[in-house]
Coordinates of C-alpha atoms and ligand atoms in Angstrom, one line a residue:
M1 CA 37.2 129.0 -13.1
A2 CA 40.6 128.9 -14.8
T3 CA 40.8 126.0 -17.2
F4 CA 43.8 124.5 -18.9
D5 CA 44.5 121.5 -21.2
A6 CA 46.7 120.1 -18.5
V7 CA 47.2 120.8 -14.8
L8 CA 50.5 119.6 -13.3
V9 CA 50.7 119.0 -9.5
G10 CA 54.2 119.9 -8.1
S11 CA 57.1 121.5 -9.9
G12 CA 59.8 118.7 -9.7
I13 CA 62.0 117.9 -12.7
N14 CA 59.4 115.5 -14.1
T15 CA 56.3 117.8 -14.0
M16 CA 58.4 120.8 -15.2
T17 CA 59.8 118.8 -18.1
A18 CA 56.3 117.5 -19.0
A19 CA 54.9 121.0 -18.8
A20 CA 57.6 122.3 -21.1
L21 CA 57.1 119.5 -23.7
L22 CA 53.3 119.9 -23.6
A23 CA 53.6 123.7 -23.9
R24 CA 55.8 123.3 -27.0
E25 CA 53.1 121.2 -28.5
G26 CA 50.6 124.0 -28.0
W27 CA 48.9 122.7 -24.8
G28 CA 47.7 125.2 -22.3
V29 CA 49.4 124.1 -19.1
C30 CA 49.3 125.1 -15.4
V31 CA 51.9 124.0 -12.9
L32 CA 50.9 124.2 -9.2
E33 CA 53.6 124.1 -6.5
R34 CA 52.8 124.1 -2.8
S35 CA 56.2 125.5 -1.7
D36 CA 57.4 129.0 -2.3
R37 CA 59.6 128.2 -5.2
L38 CA 59.7 126.0 -8.3
G39 CA 62.0 123.0 -8.8
G40 CA 61.2 120.5 -6.0
A41 CA 64.5 118.8 -5.2
I42 CA 66.3 121.3 -7.3
R43 CA 66.9 124.1 -4.9
T44 CA 69.8 126.5 -5.4
E45 CA 70.4 129.1 -2.7
T46 CA 72.8 132.0 -3.0
D47 CA 74.2 133.3 0.3
Y48 CA 73.0 130.1 2.0
T49 CA 75.8 129.7 4.4
L50 CA 77.5 133.0 3.9
P51 CA 77.3 135.9 1.4
G52 CA 78.7 134.9 -2.0
F53 CA 78.4 131.1 -1.4
T54 CA 75.9 129.3 -3.7
H55 CA 74.8 125.9 -2.5
E56 CA 72.7 123.2 -4.1
V57 CA 70.6 122.6 -0.9
L58 CA 69.3 119.3 -2.2
S59 CA 70.2 117.7 -5.6
S60 CA 73.4 118.8 -7.3
W61 CA 74.7 116.5 -10.1
H62 CA 73.1 116.4 -13.5
P63 CA 74.5 113.4 -15.4
L64 CA 71.1 111.8 -15.5
F65 CA 69.6 114.9 -17.0
T66 CA 72.3 115.5 -19.6
G67 CA 72.0 111.8 -20.6
S68 CA 68.2 112.0 -20.8
A69 CA 65.8 111.9 -23.7
A70 CA 64.4 115.2 -22.4
Y71 CA 67.7 116.9 -22.7
A72 CA 68.2 115.5 -26.2
E73 CA 65.0 117.1 -27.2
L74 CA 65.0 120.4 -25.1
G75 CA 68.7 120.9 -24.7
D76 CA 69.2 123.5 -27.5
E77 CA 66.3 125.6 -26.3
L78 CA 67.4 125.3 -22.6
H79 CA 70.9 126.5 -23.7
R80 CA 69.4 129.5 -25.6
R81 CA 67.6 130.4 -22.3
G82 CA 70.9 130.5 -20.4
L83 CA 71.5 127.0 -19.2
E84 CA 75.2 126.0 -19.5
Y85 CA 76.8 122.8 -18.3
V86 CA 80.3 122.4 -17.1
N87 CA 82.1 119.1 -16.6
T88 CA 85.3 117.6 -15.1
R89 CA 87.8 114.9 -16.0
F90 CA 87.5 113.6 -12.5
P91 CA 83.8 112.8 -11.8
T92 CA 84.3 110.4 -8.9
A93 CA 86.7 108.7 -6.5
T94 CA 86.8 106.8 -3.3
A95 CA 89.1 107.9 -0.5
F96 CA 90.0 105.0 1.8
P97 CA 90.8 105.5 5.5
D98 CA 94.5 104.6 5.0
G99 CA 95.0 107.5 2.5
R100 CA 94.8 105.6 -0.7
A101 CA 92.3 106.6 -3.3
M102 CA 90.9 105.3 -6.6
F103 CA 89.4 107.3 -9.4
L104 CA 86.8 106.7 -12.2
Q105 CA 87.5 109.0 -15.1
T106 CA 86.0 109.9 -18.5
T107 CA 88.3 107.9 -20.8
M108 CA 88.8 104.2 -21.2
E109 CA 92.5 104.6 -21.3
A110 CA 92.7 106.4 -17.9
N111 CA 90.3 103.9 -16.3
V112 CA 92.1 100.8 -17.6
A113 CA 95.3 102.2 -16.1
E114 CA 93.6 103.1 -12.8
F115 CA 92.0 99.7 -12.4
D116 CA 95.4 98.1 -13.2
R117 CA 97.1 100.3 -10.6
Y118 CA 95.6 98.2 -7.8
A119 CA 95.4 94.8 -9.5
P120 CA 97.0 94.0 -12.8
G121 CA 94.2 92.5 -15.0
D122 CA 91.4 94.6 -13.4
G123 CA 91.9 97.1 -16.3
T124 CA 91.1 94.5 -18.8
A125 CA 88.2 93.4 -16.7
W126 CA 86.9 97.0 -16.6
Q127 CA 87.2 97.3 -20.4
R128 CA 85.5 93.9 -21.0
Q129 CA 82.6 94.8 -18.7
F130 CA 82.2 98.3 -20.3
E131 CA 82.2 96.9 -23.8
G132 CA 79.9 94.1 -22.8
F133 CA 77.4 96.5 -21.3
M134 CA 77.6 98.9 -24.2
A135 CA 76.9 96.1 -26.7
N136 CA 73.4 96.0 -25.3
A137 CA 73.3 99.6 -23.9
D138 CA 70.2 100.5 -26.0
L139 CA 68.3 97.6 -24.3
S140 CA 69.7 98.3 -20.8
F141 CA 69.1 102.0 -20.9
G142 CA 65.9 101.2 -22.8
V143 CA 64.6 99.4 -19.6
L144 CA 64.9 102.7 -17.8
G145 CA 63.5 104.8 -20.6
T146 CA 60.5 102.8 -21.6
E147 CA 56.9 102.6 -20.2
L148 CA 57.4 99.0 -19.2
W149 CA 53.8 98.1 -18.6
S150 CA 52.7 98.9 -22.1
P151 CA 53.0 97.8 -25.7
A152 CA 56.4 99.6 -25.8
G153 CA 57.6 97.5 -22.9
L154 CA 56.5 94.4 -24.7
G155 CA 58.3 95.7 -27.8
L156 CA 61.5 96.1 -25.8
G157 CA 61.1 92.5 -24.5
R158 CA 60.7 91.3 -28.1
R159 CA 63.8 93.2 -29.2
L160 CA 65.7 91.6 -26.4
L161 CA 64.5 88.1 -27.4
R162 CA 65.3 88.7 -31.1
R163 CA 68.8 89.9 -30.3
L164 CA 69.8 87.6 -27.5
G165 CA 67.7 84.5 -28.1
R166 CA 65.9 82.6 -25.4
H167 CA 68.9 81.6 -23.4
G168 CA 70.6 84.9 -23.9
L169 CA 67.6 86.7 -22.7
L170 CA 67.4 84.5 -19.5
E171 CA 71.1 85.2 -18.9
F172 CA 70.6 88.9 -19.5
A173 CA 67.7 89.0 -17.0
G174 CA 69.6 86.9 -14.4
H175 CA 72.6 89.2 -14.7
A176 CA 70.4 92.2 -14.3
L177 CA 69.0 90.9 -11.1
S178 CA 72.5 90.2 -9.5
T179 CA 73.8 92.2 -6.6
C180 CA 76.5 94.8 -6.6
R181 CA 78.5 92.6 -4.3
D182 CA 78.3 89.6 -6.6
W183 CA 79.0 91.6 -9.7
T184 CA 82.0 93.5 -8.3
T185 CA 83.6 90.6 -6.4
S186 CA 83.3 88.3 -9.5
T187 CA 84.6 91.0 -11.9
F188 CA 87.5 92.8 -10.0
A189 CA 90.3 91.4 -7.9
S190 CA 91.1 94.6 -6.0
A191 CA 89.2 95.7 -2.9
E192 CA 89.8 99.3 -4.2
A193 CA 87.9 98.7 -7.4
R194 CA 85.0 97.3 -5.4
G195 CA 85.2 100.2 -3.0
L196 CA 85.2 102.6 -5.9
L197 CA 82.0 101.3 -7.4
A198 CA 79.9 100.1 -4.5
P199 CA 79.1 103.5 -3.0
W200 CA 77.4 104.4 -6.3
V201 CA 74.6 102.0 -5.6
L202 CA 73.5 104.2 -2.8
H203 CA 72.6 106.8 -5.4
T204 CA 70.1 104.4 -6.9
G205 CA 68.3 104.0 -3.6
L206 CA 69.7 100.5 -3.1
G207 CA 72.4 98.8 -1.0
P208 CA 75.2 96.6 -2.4
D209 CA 73.4 93.4 -1.3
N210 CA 70.0 94.2 -2.9
A211 CA 68.8 92.5 -6.1
V212 CA 69.4 94.6 -9.2
S213 CA 72.1 96.6 -7.5
G214 CA 74.7 94.9 -9.8
F215 CA 72.9 96.1 -12.9
M216 CA 72.4 99.6 -11.4
T217 CA 76.1 99.9 -10.5
Q218 CA 77.0 99.1 -14.1
V219 CA 74.6 101.6 -15.5
I220 CA 76.1 104.3 -13.3
A221 CA 79.7 103.3 -13.8
C222 CA 79.4 103.2 -17.6
A223 CA 77.4 106.5 -17.6
V224 CA 80.1 108.2 -15.5
Q225 CA 82.8 107.2 -18.0
L226 CA 80.7 108.3 -20.9
G227 CA 79.2 111.5 -19.4
G228 CA 81.3 112.7 -16.4
M229 CA 79.6 114.7 -13.7
P230 CA 78.1 117.8 -15.3
V231 CA 76.5 120.6 -13.3
P232 CA 74.9 123.8 -14.5
V233 CA 77.0 126.9 -14.2
G234 CA 75.4 128.8 -11.2
G235 CA 73.3 125.8 -10.1
G236 CA 70.3 123.7 -10.9
V237 CA 68.0 126.8 -10.7
R238 CA 69.2 127.7 -14.2
L239 CA 67.6 124.5 -15.5
V240 CA 64.4 125.3 -13.6
E241 CA 64.3 128.9 -14.9
A242 CA 64.9 127.7 -18.5
L243 CA 62.0 125.2 -18.2
E244 CA 59.8 127.8 -16.7
G245 CA 60.7 130.2 -19.5
I246 CA 59.5 127.6 -22.1
V247 CA 56.2 127.2 -20.3
R248 CA 55.6 130.9 -19.7
D249 CA 56.5 132.0 -23.3
A250 CA 54.0 129.4 -24.6
G251 CA 51.3 131.1 -22.5
G252 CA 51.4 128.6 -19.6
D253 CA 51.0 129.4 -16.0
L254 CA 53.2 128.4 -13.0
R255 CA 52.1 129.2 -9.5
T256 CA 53.9 128.8 -6.2
N257 CA 52.3 128.6 -2.7
A258 CA 49.5 126.7 -4.5
E259 CA 48.9 123.4 -2.8
V260 CA 46.6 120.9 -4.5
A261 CA 44.3 119.5 -1.9
R262 CA 42.1 117.3 -4.2
I263 CA 42.0 116.0 -7.7
T264 CA 38.4 116.4 -9.0
V265 CA 37.0 113.3 -10.7
S266 CA 33.8 113.4 -12.7
G267 CA 32.4 110.3 -14.5
G268 CA 35.6 108.4 -13.8
R269 CA 37.7 111.1 -15.4
A270 CA 40.1 113.7 -13.8
V271 CA 38.7 117.1 -14.7
G272 CA 40.7 119.4 -12.5
V273 CA 42.0 120.2 -9.0
V274 CA 41.0 122.0 -5.9
L275 CA 43.6 124.1 -4.1
A276 CA 44.0 124.2 -0.3
D277 CA 42.5 127.7 -0.4
G278 CA 39.4 126.4 -2.2
E279 CA 40.1 127.6 -5.7
T280 CA 39.1 125.2 -8.4
I281 CA 41.2 124.8 -11.6
G282 CA 39.9 122.8 -14.6
A283 CA 41.8 120.4 -16.8
T284 CA 40.3 119.4 -20.1
R285 CA 42.8 116.8 -21.2
A286 CA 45.0 115.7 -18.3
V287 CA 46.0 116.0 -14.7
V288 CA 49.7 115.1 -14.2
A289 CA 50.5 114.4 -10.5
G290 CA 54.2 114.5 -9.3
V291 CA 53.4 113.3 -5.9
T292 CA 53.9 110.1 -3.8
P293 CA 51.4 107.2 -4.2
T294 CA 50.5 107.6 -0.5
R295 CA 49.4 111.2 -1.2
L296 CA 47.8 110.5 -4.6
Y297 CA 45.6 107.6 -3.6
G298 CA 45.4 108.3 0.1
S299 CA 44.4 112.0 0.1
L300 CA 44.2 113.7 -3.3
L301 CA 41.6 111.3 -4.6
R302 CA 38.4 110.4 -2.8
P303 CA 38.2 106.7 -1.7
T304 CA 35.3 106.3 -4.1
D305 CA 37.5 107.4 -7.0
V306 CA 40.0 104.6 -6.5
P307 CA 39.6 100.8 -6.6
A308 CA 40.0 99.4 -3.0
D309 CA 43.0 97.2 -3.9
V310 CA 44.9 100.1 -5.3
R311 CA 44.1 102.3 -2.3
A312 CA 45.3 99.5 0.0
A313 CA 48.4 98.9 -2.0
A314 CA 49.2 102.7 -1.9
A315 CA 48.8 102.6 1.9
R316 CA 51.4 99.8 2.0
Y317 CA 53.9 101.7 -0.2
R318 CA 57.2 101.7 1.6
Y319 CA 59.7 104.5 2.1
G320 CA 63.4 103.8 2.2
R321 CA 66.4 104.9 4.2
A322 CA 66.6 108.6 5.0
G323 CA 69.2 111.1 4.0
M324 CA 71.0 114.0 5.5
Q325 CA 72.7 117.0 3.8
I326 CA 75.6 118.9 5.3
H327 CA 76.7 122.1 3.7
L328 CA 80.1 123.7 4.5
A329 CA 81.6 127.0 3.4
L330 CA 85.4 127.0 3.4
D331 CA 87.9 129.8 3.5
E332 CA 90.2 127.9 1.1
P333 CA 90.2 124.7 -1.0
P334 CA 90.6 121.4 1.0
L335 CA 94.0 119.9 1.4
W336 CA 93.3 116.2 0.9
K337 CA 95.8 113.8 2.4
G338 CA 97.7 111.0 0.7
P339 CA 99.6 110.5 -2.5
D340 CA 96.5 111.3 -4.6
A341 CA 95.7 114.6 -2.8
E342 CA 95.9 116.8 -5.9
R343 CA 93.5 114.7 -8.0
L344 CA 91.1 114.3 -5.0
G345 CA 90.9 118.1 -4.9
Q346 CA 89.7 118.1 -8.5
T347 CA 87.1 115.4 -8.1
A348 CA 83.4 116.2 -8.2
I349 CA 82.2 113.4 -5.8
V350 CA 84.5 111.7 -3.4
H351 CA 83.1 108.8 -1.4
V352 CA 84.8 108.3 1.9
T353 CA 84.4 104.7 3.0
P354 CA 86.4 101.6 3.9
G355 CA 85.0 100.0 0.8
L356 CA 82.3 97.5 -0.3
D357 CA 81.9 95.9 3.2
G358 CA 81.9 99.4 4.7
V359 CA 78.9 100.4 2.5
S360 CA 77.2 97.1 3.2
R361 CA 77.6 97.4 6.9
A362 CA 76.4 101.0 7.1
V363 CA 73.3 100.2 4.9
N364 CA 72.5 97.2 7.1
E365 CA 72.8 99.3 10.3
A366 CA 70.6 102.0 8.9
E367 CA 68.0 99.4 7.8
R368 CA 68.0 98.1 11.4
G369 CA 67.2 101.6 12.7
L370 CA 70.7 102.5 13.8
L371 CA 73.0 105.5 13.0
P372 CA 75.8 103.8 11.2
A373 CA 79.2 103.7 13.0
E374 CA 81.0 104.4 9.8
A375 CA 78.7 106.0 7.3
T376 CA 79.6 106.3 3.6
I377 CA 80.4 110.0 3.3
V378 CA 79.4 111.5 -0.1
A379 CA 81.7 114.5 -0.2
G380 CA 80.6 116.6 -3.2
Q381 CA 82.9 119.4 -4.3
P382 CA 80.8 121.6 -6.6
C383 CA 83.7 124.2 -6.9
A384 CA 85.9 121.5 -8.5
V385 CA 83.5 121.7 -11.5
D386 CA 81.9 125.1 -11.3
P387 CA 84.2 127.6 -9.4
S388 CA 81.4 130.3 -9.6
R389 CA 79.7 128.6 -6.6
A390 CA 82.1 130.4 -4.1
P391 CA 84.0 133.7 -3.9
D392 CA 87.5 133.5 -5.4
G393 CA 89.8 131.2 -3.5
K394 CA 87.0 129.8 -1.3
W395 CA 85.2 126.5 -1.5
I396 CA 82.1 124.6 -0.6
F397 CA 81.3 121.1 0.3
W398 CA 78.0 119.4 -0.5
I399 CA 77.9 116.4 1.8
Q400 CA 75.3 113.7 1.5
L401 CA 74.5 110.8 3.8
Q402 CA 72.2 108.1 2.5
E403 CA 72.4 105.6 5.3
L404 CA 70.0 106.8 8.0
P405 CA 67.1 104.9 9.5
A406 CA 63.7 105.4 7.9
G407 CA 61.6 106.9 10.6
R408 CA 62.6 106.5 14.3
V409 CA 66.3 106.2 15.2
E410 CA 66.6 103.2 17.5
G411 CA 70.2 103.7 18.5
D412 CA 73.8 104.4 17.5
A413 CA 75.8 101.5 16.1
A414 CA 79.0 103.2 17.4
G415 CA 77.5 103.4 20.9
E416 CA 78.5 107.0 21.1
L417 CA 75.4 109.2 20.6
D418 CA 72.4 109.4 22.9
V419 CA 69.5 109.2 20.4
G420 CA 66.9 110.3 23.0
D421 CA 63.4 109.4 21.9
G422 CA 64.5 108.6 18.4
T423 CA 63.3 111.8 16.8
W424 CA 65.6 114.1 14.9
S425 CA 66.1 116.8 17.5
E426 CA 68.5 119.6 16.7
A427 CA 70.9 118.2 19.2
L428 CA 71.0 114.7 17.5
R429 CA 71.3 116.3 14.0
E430 CA 74.3 118.4 15.0
A431 CA 75.9 115.7 17.0
Y432 CA 75.7 113.2 14.1
A433 CA 77.0 115.9 11.7
D434 CA 79.9 116.5 14.0
R435 CA 80.8 112.8 13.8
I436 CA 80.7 112.9 10.0
V437 CA 82.7 116.1 9.6
E438 CA 85.3 114.8 12.1
R439 CA 85.7 111.6 10.0
L440 CA 86.0 113.6 6.8
G441 CA 88.6 115.6 8.6
E442 CA 90.7 112.5 8.9
S443 CA 91.1 112.6 5.1
I444 CA 91.4 116.4 4.8
E445 CA 94.2 118.3 6.6
N446 CA 92.6 121.7 6.8
L447 CA 88.9 120.9 7.1
S448 CA 88.3 122.2 10.6
T449 CA 90.6 125.2 10.3
A450 CA 89.2 126.3 6.9
T451 CA 85.5 125.8 7.7
L452 CA 83.7 129.2 8.0
A453 CA 80.1 128.0 8.2
R454 CA 77.9 124.9 8.2
K455 CA 74.3 124.1 7.7
V456 CA 72.8 120.6 8.3
L457 CA 69.5 119.2 7.1
S458 CA 68.1 116.2 9.0
P459 CA 65.5 113.8 7.5
V460 CA 62.8 115.9 9.1
D461 CA 64.2 119.1 7.6
L462 CA 64.3 117.5 4.1
E463 CA 60.6 116.4 4.4
A464 CA 59.7 119.9 5.5
M465 CA 61.2 121.3 2.3
N466 CA 59.6 118.8 0.0
C467 CA 56.7 116.7 1.2
N468 CA 57.5 113.9 -1.3
L469 CA 60.6 113.1 0.7
V470 CA 58.6 111.2 3.3
D471 CA 60.5 110.6 6.6
G472 CA 63.5 112.1 4.8
D473 CA 63.7 109.4 2.1
I474 CA 65.4 111.4 -0.6
Y475 CA 64.1 109.0 -3.3
A476 CA 60.4 109.1 -2.5
G477 CA 60.0 105.4 -1.9
S478 CA 62.1 102.3 -1.4
C479 CA 63.7 101.1 -4.6
A480 CA 63.8 97.5 -3.6
L481 CA 62.9 95.2 -6.5
D482 CA 59.2 94.8 -5.5
Q483 CA 58.9 98.6 -5.8
N484 CA 61.1 99.1 -8.8
L485 CA 60.9 98.8 -12.6
V486 CA 57.6 97.3 -13.6
W487 CA 56.4 97.2 -10.0
R488 CA 56.9 101.0 -9.5
P489 CA 55.0 102.6 -8.0
L490 CA 52.4 99.8 -7.3
A491 CA 51.9 96.4 -8.9
S492 CA 48.2 97.2 -9.0
A493 CA 48.8 100.5 -10.7
P494 CA 52.2 100.2 -12.5
G495 CA 53.7 102.8 -14.8
H496 CA 52.1 106.3 -15.2
R497 CA 48.6 105.8 -16.4
T498 CA 46.4 105.6 -13.3
T499 CA 43.0 103.9 -12.7
V500 CA 41.4 107.3 -13.2
E501 CA 41.1 108.3 -16.8
G502 CA 43.0 111.4 -17.7
L503 CA 45.1 111.2 -14.5
W504 CA 48.8 110.5 -14.9
H505 CA 51.3 109.8 -12.1
V506 CA 54.9 110.9 -12.5
G507 CA 57.9 111.7 -10.3
A508 CA 60.5 109.8 -8.3
S509 CA 57.9 107.4 -6.9
T510 CA 57.2 106.1 -10.4
H511 CA 59.3 104.3 -13.0
P512 CA 62.2 104.9 -13.8
G513 CA 62.5 106.1 -10.2
P514 CA 64.5 108.9 -8.6
G515 CA 67.0 111.2 -10.1
L516 CA 67.1 114.2 -12.4
G517 CA 66.6 112.1 -15.6
A518 CA 63.1 113.5 -16.1
G519 CA 62.1 110.0 -17.4
S520 CA 58.5 109.8 -16.1
G521 CA 57.7 113.4 -17.1
Y522 CA 59.1 112.7 -20.6
L523 CA 57.2 109.4 -21.1
V524 CA 53.9 110.9 -20.0
A525 CA 54.3 114.1 -22.2
K526 CA 55.2 111.9 -25.2
E527 CA 52.2 109.6 -24.6
L528 CA 49.8 112.6 -24.3
T529 CA 51.1 114.3 -27.5
K530 CA 51.6 111.2 -29.7
P531 CA 49.6 111.5 -32.9
P532 CA 46.5 109.4 -33.2
L533 CA 47.0 105.8 -34.4
P534 CA 46.0 106.3 -38.1
R535 CA 48.7 109.1 -38.4
R536 CA 51.3 106.9 -36.8
V537 CA 50.5 104.0 -39.1
L538 CA 50.7 106.3 -42.2
A539 CA 54.0 107.8 -41.0
K540 CA 55.5 104.3 -41.2
I541 CA 54.7 103.9 -44.8
P542 CA 57.7 104.8 -47.0
G543 CA 57.3 108.1 -48.7
R544 CA 54.7 109.3 -46.3
S545 CA 55.4 111.7 -43.5
Ligands
LIG1 C1 68.9 115.8 -0.9 C2 68.8 115.2 -2.3 C3 69.9 115.1 -3.2 C4 69.8 114.6 -4.4 N1 70.8 114.6 -5.3 C5 70.7 114.2 -6.6 C6 71.7 114.5 -7.5 O1 72.7 115.1 -7.2 N2 71.4 114.0 -8.8 C7 70.3 113.4 -9.2 O2 70.2 113.0 -10.3 N3 69.3 113.2 -8.3 C8 69.4 113.6 -7.0 N4 68.4 113.5 -6.1 C9 67.2 112.8 -6.6 C10 66.4 113.8 -7.4 O3 66.7 115.1 -7.1 C11 64.9 113.5 -7.2 O4 64.6 112.2 -7.4 C12 64.1 114.3 -8.3 O5 64.5 115.7 -8.3 C13 62.6 114.2 -8.0 O6 61.9 114.8 -8.9 P1 60.3 114.7 -9.0 O7 59.9 115.1 -10.3 O8 59.9 113.5 -8.4 O9 59.8 115.9 -8.0 P2 60.3 116.6 -6.7 O10 61.6 117.2 -6.9 O11 60.2 115.6 -5.5 O12 59.3 117.7 -6.5 C14 57.9 117.5 -6.2 C15 57.3 118.8 -5.9 O13 55.9 118.6 -5.8 C16 55.4 119.5 -4.8 N5 54.2 119.0 -4.3 C17 53.9 117.8 -3.7 N6 52.6 117.7 -3.4 C18 52.0 118.8 -3.9 C19 50.7 119.2 -3.8 N7 49.7 118.5 -3.3 N8 50.4 120.4 -4.4 C20 51.4 121.2 -5.0 N9 52.7 120.8 -5.0 C21 53.0 119.6 -4.4 C22 56.5 119.5 -3.7 O14 56.5 120.6 -2.9 C23 57.8 119.5 -4.6 O15 58.3 120.8 -4.9 C24 68.5 114.0 -4.9 C25 67.4 114.2 -4.0 C26 67.5 114.8 -2.8 C27 66.3 114.9 -2.0

């Protein structure tokens, strides 16, 4: 039986990051991936639509990774292994149906001018909110980078209390719980500013009327001004390859087509895994599972290995709205309409929506089981940042929809499409994609004439690619407050330490949730490799190291 210090289940950004960090500390690690390639939701495909066109089939944008603790630690080594990031001055914009557009850029000066363009005074409001947020950024970002259900989480709470005082802390917490609607409407006068920021809340798995969505919008908006919208030259696969290289060079093993069917527990401790083909692999120090709670507690562990309340809570874990991806190959760059056409053509992510109410309505329709009448179109333009993604003079679109019903489709809010029995048939998938592309065409003059090829992934197709995307939920679990922060993944098993000794839970279903920030993988790797307590105490004594 092959035996390693740590066995990692799945090869998403979190397990890959954890594997690299553990391998660098001398751990023998083995990554087991059920699909035919490493990377999970990082999946770059060359010649995907047509020869010479390189598409990010799933995730595309890396601001969360370049802003992460993992990147701070591994960045130099990843760059030595060929990873290179490129960025843009125009990370995001919203294009409104009447041809106007508003942009969020990477300097305070540009953003103040842009907010003032639609409502004098909004520029100052933007600056004030940015500076206010940054004054406590270590604490705000700290919430997302700390194991909340632990002494470190308690320490963060104490720091907040010391800095802000009792009433300040209450105010901070109340503010953090507010909705995107309340925050944007009370901060900005123009509908354009609200329409610029509101779609970003979708990228945190929330809607603009959900608790905490105001805080999440601010986190993203500030992060975009600070960090832009970086992508790896050539695609996310470069990051996966670089992480893989770290693991392999340290003697670790990474296997594809290796589905973990069971985690073996002996004497209350995880001691290895059994693959679907029956092979057993041992783990002497840790098993790190990058899977959903449903799978972890419902099938990878035996009922007798898990307390009944945890198993019941895992069975109740909710998945959120589904997603869809549309990939287009174009013969030439898009000709956006309106006075801001040129800048729109240089923008990484353009949201096409009527604004805050448009996002709110589409989210509400999707949550009621309907195809939204006017979905928020996330029109990603990878070539605006990394021209290597298409042959010279050509273009690709990475289009994301995040407002689709979880599970069965009950109907069409526009009353146009026959949803049949509510399952994602090829006909429904293509008909819905037609509607989206047609709407996008209202903002782009040459979209239909320039399109050479298209591929669409329905919620069912997404889950088929990555079983963590249950029912096509691209965030592996609803991010509503009762499943977020200290409650993620489960109130009865919060954080990453599980009820089984030596078994750790990471990935989008765990705190700090979805995205390429590698937060859970980083936290677990750090916990596993932290020096024993006496050495940590000695290290704090001046003059000792
Ligand atoms: C379509 C889409 C677009 C996105 N766009 C962005 C973006 O642009 N920027 C961003 O920051 N975030 C984006 N996200 C979110 C982000 O990509 C994910 O939250 C993140 O990649 C999840 O990482 P993870 O570590 O949870 O593992 P995942 O990427 O979910 O990978 C888990 C892996 O585990 C494997 N696995 C599961 N069970 C087993 C088993 N039993 N045995 C072996 N292997 C198993 C799966 O096959 C999968 O490969 C997007 C997500 C999706 C789906």
